[in-house]
């Protein structure tokens, strides 16, 4: 199977890598003071968010469509409307994800590709004025 015919999910390393990346993302959010604003948007526990992001990214990357099977269409913007998301929250999310991908050992070229997609989505999620 050529690189071009593999899904992003396969290229990144499948479930173990996606799980590690998501776990590191939420661990950093919990531990690092620079993500305090982002952390405050999530409520007392990160477990639900951790599981939902893992499920979403699995399907989004071409792996098992776990999120859709459990919760229906993601409707990302609608599901995030209850949370105030501005430029600072967007930037903290992106920085946290970039750090998590680096710590997970994801190839630089793949990280750049993912960050371009993540930026477009994160920017679209903003719902409050700065």
mmCIF file of N, CA and C in Angstrom:
data_model
loop_
_atom_site.group_PDB
_atom_site.id
_atom_site.type_symbol
_atom_site.label_atom_id
_atom_site.label_comp_id
_atom_site.label_asym_id
_atom_site.label_seq_id
_atom_site.Cartn_x
_atom_site.Cartn_y
_atom_site.Cartn_z
ATOM 1 N N UNK A 1 0.850 -1.176 0.000
ATOM 2 C CA UNK A 1 0.000 0.000 0.000
ATOM 3 C C UNK A 1 0.896 1.239 0.000
ATOM 4 N N UNK A 2 0.621 2.153 -0.916
ATOM 5 C CA UNK A 2 1.432 3.354 -1.005
ATOM 6 C C UNK A 2 0.982 4.382 0.025
ATOM 7 N N UNK A 3 1.858 5.311 0.304
ATOM 8 C CA UNK A 3 1.548 6.400 1.245
ATOM 9 C C UNK A 3 0.289 7.137 0.807
ATOM 10 N N UNK A 4 0.139 7.352 -0.502
ATOM 11 C CA UNK A 4 -0.999 8.101 -1.032
ATOM 12 C C UNK A 4 -2.319 7.369 -0.837
ATOM 13 N N UNK A 5 -2.299 6.042 -0.781
ATOM 14 C CA UNK A 5 -3.546 5.280 -0.649
ATOM 15 C C UNK A 5 -3.923 5.015 0.805
ATOM 16 N N UNK A 6 -3.059 5.376 1.719
ATOM 17 C CA UNK A 6 -3.350 5.179 3.136
ATOM 18 C C UNK A 6 -4.119 6.369 3.689
ATOM 19 N N UNK A 7 -4.986 6.112 4.644
ATOM 20 C CA UNK A 7 -5.702 7.206 5.283
ATOM 21 C C UNK A 7 -4.759 7.942 6.226
ATOM 22 N N UNK A 8 -5.125 9.147 6.569
ATOM 23 C CA UNK A 8 -4.367 9.915 7.545
ATOM 24 C C UNK A 8 -4.284 9.147 8.868
ATOM 25 N N UNK A 9 -5.357 8.472 9.211
ATOM 26 C CA UNK A 9 -5.408 7.650 10.424
ATOM 27 C C UNK A 9 -4.316 6.573 10.386
ATOM 28 N N UNK A 10 -4.150 5.939 9.240
ATOM 29 C CA UNK A 10 -3.109 4.911 9.089
ATOM 30 C C UNK A 10 -1.720 5.535 9.091
ATOM 31 N N UNK A 11 -1.569 6.659 8.390
ATOM 32 C CA UNK A 11 -0.272 7.327 8.301
ATOM 33 C C UNK A 11 0.208 7.772 9.682
ATOM 34 N N UNK A 12 -0.717 8.278 10.493
ATOM 35 C CA UNK A 12 -0.333 8.806 11.799
ATOM 36 C C UNK A 12 -0.011 7.696 12.806
ATOM 37 N N UNK A 13 -0.510 6.482 12.547
ATOM 38 C CA UNK A 13 -0.215 5.370 13.453
ATOM 39 C C UNK A 13 -1.449 4.756 14.088
ATOM 40 N N UNK A 14 -2.628 5.127 13.593
ATOM 41 C CA UNK A 14 -3.859 4.518 14.065
ATOM 42 C C UNK A 14 -4.251 4.908 15.481
ATOM 43 N N UNK A 15 -5.071 4.057 16.085
ATOM 44 C CA UNK A 15 -5.643 4.351 17.393
ATOM 45 C C UNK A 15 -4.610 4.706 18.456
ATOM 46 N N UNK A 16 -3.507 3.951 18.583
ATOM 47 C CA UNK A 16 -2.572 4.284 19.670
ATOM 48 C C UNK A 16 -2.016 5.706 19.568
ATOM 49 N N UNK A 17 -1.689 6.145 18.364
ATOM 50 C CA UNK A 17 -1.115 7.483 18.197
ATOM 51 C C UNK A 17 -2.166 8.561 18.391
ATOM 52 N N UNK A 18 -3.354 8.345 17.846
ATOM 53 C CA UNK A 18 -4.426 9.334 18.035
ATOM 54 C C UNK A 18 -4.753 9.445 19.521
ATOM 55 N N UNK A 19 -4.839 8.329 20.206
ATOM 56 C CA UNK A 19 -5.128 8.335 21.652
ATOM 57 C C UNK A 19 -4.006 9.054 22.411
ATOM 58 N N UNK A 20 -2.751 8.745 22.092
ATOM 59 C CA UNK A 20 -1.624 9.399 22.767
ATOM 60 C C UNK A 20 -1.639 10.908 22.535
ATOM 61 N N UNK A 21 -1.923 11.322 21.312
ATOM 62 C CA UNK A 21 -1.949 12.734 20.976
ATOM 63 C C UNK A 21 -3.051 13.455 21.760
ATOM 64 N N UNK A 22 -4.229 12.874 21.787
ATOM 65 C CA UNK A 22 -5.352 13.476 22.517
ATOM 66 C C UNK A 22 -5.070 13.495 24.018
ATOM 67 N N UNK A 23 -4.536 12.410 24.546
ATOM 68 C CA UNK A 23 -4.214 12.382 25.977
ATOM 69 C C UNK A 23 -3.175 13.448 26.316
ATOM 70 N N UNK A 24 -2.155 13.582 25.490
ATOM 71 C CA UNK A 24 -1.126 14.590 25.751
ATOM 72 C C UNK A 24 -1.724 15.990 25.654
ATOM 73 N N UNK A 25 -2.604 16.215 24.684
ATOM 74 C CA UNK A 25 -3.280 17.495 24.517
ATOM 75 C C UNK A 25 -3.995 17.897 25.812
ATOM 76 N N UNK A 26 -4.791 16.985 26.353
ATOM 77 C CA UNK A 26 -5.547 17.319 27.563
ATOM 78 C C UNK A 26 -4.663 17.343 28.805
ATOM 79 N N UNK A 27 -3.610 16.541 28.833
ATOM 80 C CA UNK A 27 -2.659 16.613 29.954
ATOM 81 C C UNK A 27 -1.980 17.976 29.978
ATOM 82 N N UNK A 28 -1.551 18.451 28.817
ATOM 83 C CA UNK A 28 -0.922 19.773 28.738
ATOM 84 C C UNK A 28 -1.901 20.869 29.152
ATOM 85 N N UNK A 29 -3.137 20.751 28.707
ATOM 86 C CA UNK A 29 -4.148 21.736 29.055
ATOM 87 C C UNK A 29 -4.325 21.812 30.577
ATOM 88 N N UNK A 30 -4.244 20.657 31.209
ATOM 89 C CA UNK A 30 -4.404 20.582 32.663
ATOM 90 C C UNK A 30 -3.170 21.098 33.402
ATOM 91 N N UNK A 31 -1.989 20.854 32.841
ATOM 92 C CA UNK A 31 -0.739 21.118 33.560
ATOM 93 C C UNK A 31 -0.094 22.475 33.294
ATOM 94 N N UNK A 32 -0.229 22.982 32.103
ATOM 95 C CA UNK A 32 0.532 24.168 31.697
ATOM 96 C C UNK A 32 -0.257 25.464 31.918
ATOM 97 N N UNK A 33 0.308 26.386 32.697
ATOM 98 C CA UNK A 33 -0.379 27.652 32.979
ATOM 99 C C UNK A 33 -0.751 28.452 31.726
ATOM 100 N N UNK A 34 0.024 28.305 30.644
ATOM 101 C CA UNK A 34 -0.288 29.076 29.438
ATOM 102 C C UNK A 34 -1.613 28.672 28.798
ATOM 103 N N UNK A 35 -2.181 27.541 29.231
ATOM 104 C CA UNK A 35 -3.461 27.079 28.677
ATOM 105 C C UNK A 35 -4.617 27.264 29.663
ATOM 106 N N UNK A 36 -4.422 28.116 30.652
ATOM 107 C CA UNK A 36 -5.422 28.313 31.703
ATOM 108 C C UNK A 36 -6.772 28.770 31.138
ATOM 109 N N UNK A 37 -6.763 29.703 30.214
ATOM 110 C CA UNK A 37 -8.014 30.182 29.625
ATOM 111 C C UNK A 37 -8.724 29.054 28.890
ATOM 112 N N UNK A 38 -7.995 28.314 28.087
ATOM 113 C CA UNK A 38 -8.566 27.184 27.362
ATOM 114 C C UNK A 38 -9.121 26.147 28.338
ATOM 115 N N UNK A 39 -8.366 25.863 29.384
ATOM 116 C CA UNK A 39 -8.811 24.882 30.383
ATOM 117 C C UNK A 39 -10.108 25.322 31.051
ATOM 118 N N UNK A 40 -10.242 26.619 31.319
ATOM 119 C CA UNK A 40 -11.422 27.132 32.023
ATOM 120 C C UNK A 40 -12.709 26.970 31.227
ATOM 121 N N UNK A 41 -12.608 26.844 29.921
ATOM 122 C CA UNK A 41 -13.792 26.667 29.073
ATOM 123 C C UNK A 41 -14.374 25.255 29.216
ATOM 124 N N UNK A 42 -13.588 24.313 29.733
ATOM 125 C CA UNK A 42 -13.958 22.901 29.708
ATOM 126 C C UNK A 42 -14.705 22.364 30.926
ATOM 127 N N UNK A 43 -14.853 23.102 31.973
ATOM 128 C CA UNK A 43 -15.547 22.580 33.142
ATOM 129 C C UNK A 43 -14.634 21.743 34.015
ATOM 130 N N UNK A 44 -15.197 21.141 35.063
ATOM 131 C CA UNK A 44 -14.358 20.493 36.077
ATOM 132 C C UNK A 44 -13.597 19.251 35.600
ATOM 133 N N UNK A 45 -14.168 18.477 34.692
ATOM 134 C CA UNK A 45 -13.510 17.249 34.236
ATOM 135 C C UNK A 45 -13.239 17.317 32.740
ATOM 136 N N UNK A 46 -12.103 16.776 32.350
ATOM 137 C CA UNK A 46 -11.750 16.729 30.932
ATOM 138 C C UNK A 46 -12.056 15.377 30.298
ATOM 139 N N UNK A 47 -12.546 14.436 31.067
ATOM 140 C CA UNK A 47 -12.729 13.077 30.547
ATOM 141 C C UNK A 47 -13.694 13.013 29.369
ATOM 142 N N UNK A 48 -14.815 13.689 29.446
ATOM 143 C CA UNK A 48 -15.781 13.667 28.350
ATOM 144 C C UNK A 48 -15.184 14.306 27.098
ATOM 145 N N UNK A 49 -14.548 15.456 27.264
ATOM 146 C CA UNK A 49 -13.924 16.132 26.121
ATOM 147 C C UNK A 49 -12.813 15.269 25.528
ATOM 148 N N UNK A 50 -12.038 14.646 26.383
ATOM 149 C CA UNK A 50 -10.934 13.781 25.944
ATOM 150 C C UNK A 50 -11.469 12.651 25.056
ATOM 151 N N UNK A 51 -12.523 11.996 25.506
ATOM 152 C CA UNK A 51 -13.088 10.877 24.756
ATOM 153 C C UNK A 51 -13.716 11.346 23.446
ATOM 154 N N UNK A 52 -14.433 12.463 23.497
ATOM 155 C CA UNK A 52 -15.098 12.965 22.287
ATOM 156 C C UNK A 52 -14.083 13.415 21.231
ATOM 157 N N UNK A 53 -13.006 14.080 21.655
ATOM 158 C CA UNK A 53 -11.998 14.491 20.671
ATOM 159 C C UNK A 53 -11.325 13.267 20.050
ATOM 160 N N UNK A 54 -11.007 12.278 20.864
ATOM 161 C CA UNK A 54 -10.434 11.044 20.321
ATOM 162 C C UNK A 54 -11.373 10.425 19.284
ATOM 163 N N UNK A 55 -12.649 10.303 19.635
ATOM 164 C CA UNK A 55 -13.628 9.699 18.732
ATOM 165 C C UNK A 55 -13.763 10.518 17.447
ATOM 166 N N UNK A 56 -13.824 11.832 17.589
ATOM 167 C CA UNK A 56 -13.959 12.698 16.422
ATOM 168 C C UNK A 56 -12.736 12.587 15.510
ATOM 169 N N UNK A 57 -11.539 12.731 16.083
ATOM 170 C CA UNK A 57 -10.332 12.689 15.256
ATOM 171 C C UNK A 57 -10.146 11.336 14.577
ATOM 172 N N UNK A 58 -10.550 10.276 15.219
ATOM 173 C CA UNK A 58 -10.449 8.945 14.590
ATOM 174 C C UNK A 58 -11.193 8.933 13.260
ATOM 175 N N UNK A 59 -12.430 9.384 13.273
ATOM 176 C CA UNK A 59 -13.227 9.413 12.045
ATOM 177 C C UNK A 59 -12.751 10.468 11.067
ATOM 178 N N UNK A 60 -12.396 11.636 11.574
ATOM 179 C CA UNK A 60 -11.944 12.743 10.733
ATOM 180 C C UNK A 60 -10.686 12.374 9.965
ATOM 181 N N UNK A 61 -9.848 11.533 10.570
ATOM 182 C CA UNK A 61 -8.603 11.115 9.932
ATOM 183 C C UNK A 61 -8.782 9.886 9.040
ATOM 184 N N UNK A 62 -9.998 9.388 8.928
ATOM 185 C CA UNK A 62 -10.241 8.260 8.036
ATOM 186 C C UNK A 62 -10.254 6.910 8.716
ATOM 187 N N UNK A 63 -10.234 6.904 10.041
ATOM 188 C CA UNK A 63 -10.334 5.660 10.798
ATOM 189 C C UNK A 63 -11.782 5.387 11.166
ATOM 190 N N UNK A 64 -12.005 4.589 12.184
ATOM 191 C CA UNK A 64 -13.375 4.281 12.604
ATOM 192 C C UNK A 64 -14.130 5.564 12.943
ATOM 193 N N UNK A 65 -15.363 5.655 12.471
ATOM 194 C CA UNK A 65 -16.177 6.856 12.669
ATOM 195 C C UNK A 65 -16.902 6.786 14.013
ATOM 196 N N UNK A 66 -16.122 6.718 15.075
ATOM 197 C CA UNK A 66 -16.634 6.492 16.422
ATOM 198 C C UNK A 66 -17.572 7.594 16.891
ATOM 199 N N UNK A 67 -17.226 8.832 16.612
ATOM 200 C CA UNK A 67 -18.054 9.947 17.086
ATOM 201 C C UNK A 67 -19.438 9.901 16.441
ATOM 202 N N UNK A 68 -19.464 9.758 15.141
ATOM 203 C CA UNK A 68 -20.751 9.747 14.433
ATOM 204 C C UNK A 68 -21.598 8.558 14.870
ATOM 205 N N UNK A 69 -20.976 7.416 15.083
ATOM 206 C CA UNK A 69 -21.720 6.237 15.539
ATOM 207 C C UNK A 69 -22.354 6.471 16.903
ATOM 208 N N UNK A 70 -21.674 7.172 17.783
ATOM 209 C CA UNK A 70 -22.165 7.390 19.146
ATOM 210 C C UNK A 70 -23.049 8.629 19.292
ATOM 211 N N UNK A 71 -22.752 9.685 18.528
ATOM 212 C CA UNK A 71 -23.403 10.976 18.769
ATOM 213 C C UNK A 71 -24.053 11.599 17.544
ATOM 214 N N UNK A 72 -23.959 10.973 16.393
ATOM 215 C CA UNK A 72 -24.488 11.565 15.173
ATOM 216 C C UNK A 72 -23.496 12.533 14.555
ATOM 217 N N UNK A 73 -23.973 13.297 13.609
ATOM 218 C CA UNK A 73 -23.107 14.257 12.905
ATOM 219 C C UNK A 73 -22.437 15.180 13.915
ATOM 220 N N UNK A 74 -21.134 15.471 13.731
ATOM 221 C CA UNK A 74 -20.419 16.295 14.707
ATOM 222 C C UNK A 74 -20.989 17.708 14.904
ATOM 223 N N UNK A 75 -21.476 18.348 13.847
ATOM 224 C CA UNK A 75 -22.004 19.714 13.963
ATOM 225 C C UNK A 75 -21.124 20.556 14.896
ATOM 226 N N UNK A 76 -19.849 20.622 14.556
ATOM 227 C CA UNK A 76 -18.852 21.234 15.432
ATOM 228 C C UNK A 76 -19.222 22.629 15.908
ATOM 229 N N UNK A 77 -19.565 23.489 14.997
ATOM 230 C CA UNK A 77 -19.853 24.877 15.402
ATOM 231 C C UNK A 77 -21.056 24.928 16.334
ATOM 232 N N UNK A 78 -22.112 24.223 16.005
ATOM 233 C CA UNK A 78 -23.305 24.221 16.843
ATOM 234 C C UNK A 78 -22.994 23.674 18.241
ATOM 235 N N UNK A 79 -22.251 22.586 18.316
ATOM 236 C CA UNK A 79 -21.949 21.970 19.609
ATOM 237 C C UNK A 79 -21.014 22.833 20.461
ATOM 238 N N UNK A 80 -20.282 23.739 19.825
ATOM 239 C CA UNK A 80 -19.371 24.610 20.580
ATOM 240 C C UNK A 80 -19.960 25.988 20.894
ATOM 241 N N UNK A 81 -21.170 26.279 20.410
ATOM 242 C CA UNK A 81 -21.772 27.588 20.655
ATOM 243 C C UNK A 81 -21.954 27.921 22.137
ATOM 244 N N UNK A 82 -22.224 26.956 23.008
ATOM 245 C CA UNK A 82 -22.369 27.313 24.429
ATOM 246 C C UNK A 82 -21.075 27.811 25.079
ATOM 247 N N UNK A 83 -19.954 27.634 24.400
ATOM 248 C CA UNK A 83 -18.656 28.014 24.952
ATOM 249 C C UNK A 83 -18.148 29.276 24.255
ATOM 250 N N UNK A 84 -17.688 30.231 25.036
ATOM 251 C CA UNK A 84 -17.143 31.466 24.473
ATOM 252 C C UNK A 84 -15.760 31.169 23.889
ATOM 253 N N UNK A 85 -15.660 31.279 22.573
ATOM 254 C CA UNK A 85 -14.404 30.988 21.881
ATOM 255 C C UNK A 85 -14.000 32.220 21.087
ATOM 256 N N UNK A 86 -12.901 32.801 21.502
ATOM 257 C CA UNK A 86 -12.342 33.956 20.807
ATOM 258 C C UNK A 86 -10.959 33.621 20.278
ATOM 259 N N UNK A 87 -10.243 34.639 19.891
ATOM 260 C CA UNK A 87 -8.907 34.444 19.325
ATOM 261 C C UNK A 87 -7.956 33.814 20.339
ATOM 262 N N UNK A 88 -8.026 34.223 21.604
ATOM 263 C CA UNK A 88 -7.126 33.651 22.612
ATOM 264 C C UNK A 88 -7.390 32.161 22.815
ATOM 265 N N UNK A 89 -8.661 31.787 22.908
ATOM 266 C CA UNK A 89 -8.996 30.370 23.071
ATOM 267 C C UNK A 89 -8.552 29.567 21.856
ATOM 268 N N UNK A 90 -8.791 30.125 20.670
ATOM 269 C CA UNK A 90 -8.344 29.465 19.433
ATOM 270 C C UNK A 90 -6.840 29.258 19.457
ATOM 271 N N UNK A 91 -6.102 30.312 19.770
ATOM 272 C CA UNK A 91 -4.644 30.230 19.745
ATOM 273 C C UNK A 91 -4.101 29.274 20.801
ATOM 274 N N UNK A 92 -4.726 29.247 21.979
ATOM 275 C CA UNK A 92 -4.295 28.304 23.009
ATOM 276 C C UNK A 92 -4.578 26.871 22.572
ATOM 277 N N UNK A 93 -5.726 26.635 21.943
ATOM 278 C CA UNK A 93 -6.063 25.286 21.461
ATOM 279 C C UNK A 93 -5.006 24.835 20.449
ATOM 280 N N UNK A 94 -4.693 25.716 19.516
ATOM 281 C CA UNK A 94 -3.722 25.376 18.477
ATOM 282 C C UNK A 94 -2.332 25.139 19.058
ATOM 283 N N UNK A 95 -1.895 25.972 19.975
ATOM 284 C CA UNK A 95 -0.577 25.809 20.603
ATOM 285 C C UNK A 95 -0.521 24.504 21.386
ATOM 286 N N UNK A 96 -1.589 24.218 22.112
ATOM 287 C CA UNK A 96 -1.653 22.985 22.902
ATOM 288 C C UNK A 96 -1.599 21.760 21.985
ATOM 289 N N UNK A 97 -2.318 21.802 20.878
ATOM 290 C CA UNK A 97 -2.325 20.672 19.943
ATOM 291 C C UNK A 97 -0.964 20.528 19.265
ATOM 292 N N UNK A 98 -0.349 21.638 18.886
ATOM 293 C CA UNK A 98 0.979 21.572 18.259
ATOM 294 C C UNK A 98 1.984 20.930 19.213
ATOM 295 N N UNK A 99 1.942 21.312 20.461
ATOM 296 C CA UNK A 99 2.836 20.763 21.484
ATOM 297 C C UNK A 99 2.558 19.272 21.672
ATOM 298 N N UNK A 100 1.279 18.912 21.731
ATOM 299 C CA UNK A 100 0.905 17.501 21.907
ATOM 300 C C UNK A 100 1.397 16.654 20.735
ATOM 301 N N UNK A 101 1.261 17.159 19.520
ATOM 302 C CA UNK A 101 1.722 16.405 18.352
ATOM 303 C C UNK A 101 3.236 16.251 18.375
ATOM 304 N N UNK A 102 3.937 17.310 18.754
ATOM 305 C CA UNK A 102 5.396 17.228 18.837
ATOM 306 C C UNK A 102 5.808 16.192 19.887
ATOM 307 N N UNK A 103 5.194 16.252 21.063
ATOM 308 C CA UNK A 103 5.523 15.311 22.138
ATOM 309 C C UNK A 103 5.167 13.872 21.775
ATOM 310 N N UNK A 104 4.177 13.706 20.931
ATOM 311 C CA UNK A 104 3.747 12.369 20.508
ATOM 312 C C UNK A 104 4.664 11.805 19.425
ATOM 313 N N UNK A 105 5.523 12.646 18.874
ATOM 314 C CA UNK A 105 6.483 12.176 17.876
ATOM 315 C C UNK A 105 5.948 12.163 16.460
ATOM 316 N N UNK A 106 4.932 12.943 16.199
ATOM 317 C CA UNK A 106 4.373 13.001 14.853
ATOM 318 C C UNK A 106 5.342 13.773 13.951
ATOM 319 N N UNK A 107 5.581 13.215 12.792
ATOM 320 C CA UNK A 107 6.490 13.767 11.791
ATOM 321 C C UNK A 107 6.182 15.234 11.516
ATOM 322 N N UNK A 108 7.222 16.036 11.341
ATOM 323 C CA UNK A 108 7.078 17.478 11.140
ATOM 324 C C UNK A 108 6.174 17.808 9.968
ATOM 325 N N UNK A 109 6.367 17.153 8.840
ATOM 326 C CA UNK A 109 5.547 17.432 7.657
ATOM 327 C C UNK A 109 4.067 17.145 7.932
ATOM 328 N N UNK A 110 3.797 16.069 8.626
ATOM 329 C CA UNK A 110 2.422 15.717 8.969
ATOM 330 C C UNK A 110 1.846 16.720 9.975
ATOM 331 N N UNK A 111 2.674 17.161 10.920
ATOM 332 C CA UNK A 111 2.206 18.163 11.895
ATOM 333 C C UNK A 111 1.799 19.449 11.184
ATOM 334 N N UNK A 112 2.599 19.877 10.216
ATOM 335 C CA UNK A 112 2.271 21.100 9.467
ATOM 336 C C UNK A 112 0.956 20.917 8.728
ATOM 337 N N UNK A 113 0.794 19.790 8.083
ATOM 338 C CA UNK A 113 -0.446 19.495 7.352
ATOM 339 C C UNK A 113 -1.656 19.527 8.289
ATOM 340 N N UNK A 114 -1.516 18.881 9.439
ATOM 341 C CA UNK A 114 -2.607 18.863 10.403
ATOM 342 C C UNK A 114 -2.887 20.249 10.973
ATOM 343 N N UNK A 115 -1.831 20.995 11.289
ATOM 344 C CA UNK A 115 -2.034 22.323 11.865
ATOM 345 C C UNK A 115 -2.747 23.252 10.889
ATOM 346 N N UNK A 116 -2.496 23.125 9.602
ATOM 347 C CA UNK A 116 -3.228 23.931 8.623
ATOM 348 C C UNK A 116 -4.721 23.631 8.685
ATOM 349 N N UNK A 117 -5.068 22.366 8.770
ATOM 350 C CA UNK A 117 -6.475 21.988 8.884
ATOM 351 C C UNK A 117 -7.053 22.408 10.227
ATOM 352 N N UNK A 118 -6.302 22.188 11.293
ATOM 353 C CA UNK A 118 -6.780 22.571 12.623
ATOM 354 C C UNK A 118 -6.999 24.081 12.712
ATOM 355 N N UNK A 119 -6.098 24.864 12.101
ATOM 356 C CA UNK A 119 -6.276 26.312 12.157
ATOM 357 C C UNK A 119 -7.581 26.724 11.482
ATOM 358 N N UNK A 120 -7.850 26.180 10.310
ATOM 359 C CA UNK A 120 -9.073 26.549 9.591
ATOM 360 C C UNK A 120 -10.309 26.246 10.435
ATOM 361 N N UNK A 121 -10.335 25.083 11.049
ATOM 362 C CA UNK A 121 -11.485 24.707 11.868
ATOM 363 C C UNK A 121 -11.547 25.546 13.137
ATOM 364 N N UNK A 122 -10.430 25.703 13.825
ATOM 365 C CA UNK A 122 -10.411 26.470 15.071
ATOM 366 C C UNK A 122 -10.808 27.924 14.823
ATOM 367 N N UNK A 123 -10.366 28.484 13.723
ATOM 368 C CA UNK A 123 -10.727 29.863 13.413
ATOM 369 C C UNK A 123 -12.223 29.984 13.139
ATOM 370 N N UNK A 124 -12.780 29.007 12.469
ATOM 371 C CA UNK A 124 -14.212 28.979 12.153
ATOM 372 C C UNK A 124 -15.058 28.826 13.418
ATOM 373 N N UNK A 125 -14.492 28.244 14.468
ATOM 374 C CA UNK A 125 -15.223 28.003 15.724
ATOM 375 C C UNK A 125 -15.364 29.260 16.573
ATOM 376 N N UNK A 126 -14.591 30.297 16.288
ATOM 377 C CA UNK A 126 -14.692 31.513 17.091
ATOM 378 C C UNK A 126 -16.121 32.050 17.047
ATOM 379 N N UNK A 127 -16.626 32.419 18.236
ATOM 380 C CA UNK A 127 -18.008 32.861 18.326
ATOM 381 C C UNK A 127 -18.196 34.061 19.265
ATOM 382 N N UNK A 128 -17.089 34.680 19.650
ATOM 383 C CA UNK A 128 -17.182 35.899 20.470
ATOM 384 C C UNK A 128 -16.216 36.939 19.943
ATOM 385 N N UNK A 129 -16.571 38.195 20.095
ATOM 386 C CA UNK A 129 -15.657 39.248 19.628
ATOM 387 C C UNK A 129 -14.441 39.328 20.531
ATOM 388 N N UNK A 130 -13.340 39.804 19.978
ATOM 389 C CA UNK A 130 -12.113 39.963 20.765
ATOM 390 C C UNK A 130 -12.071 41.321 21.443
#
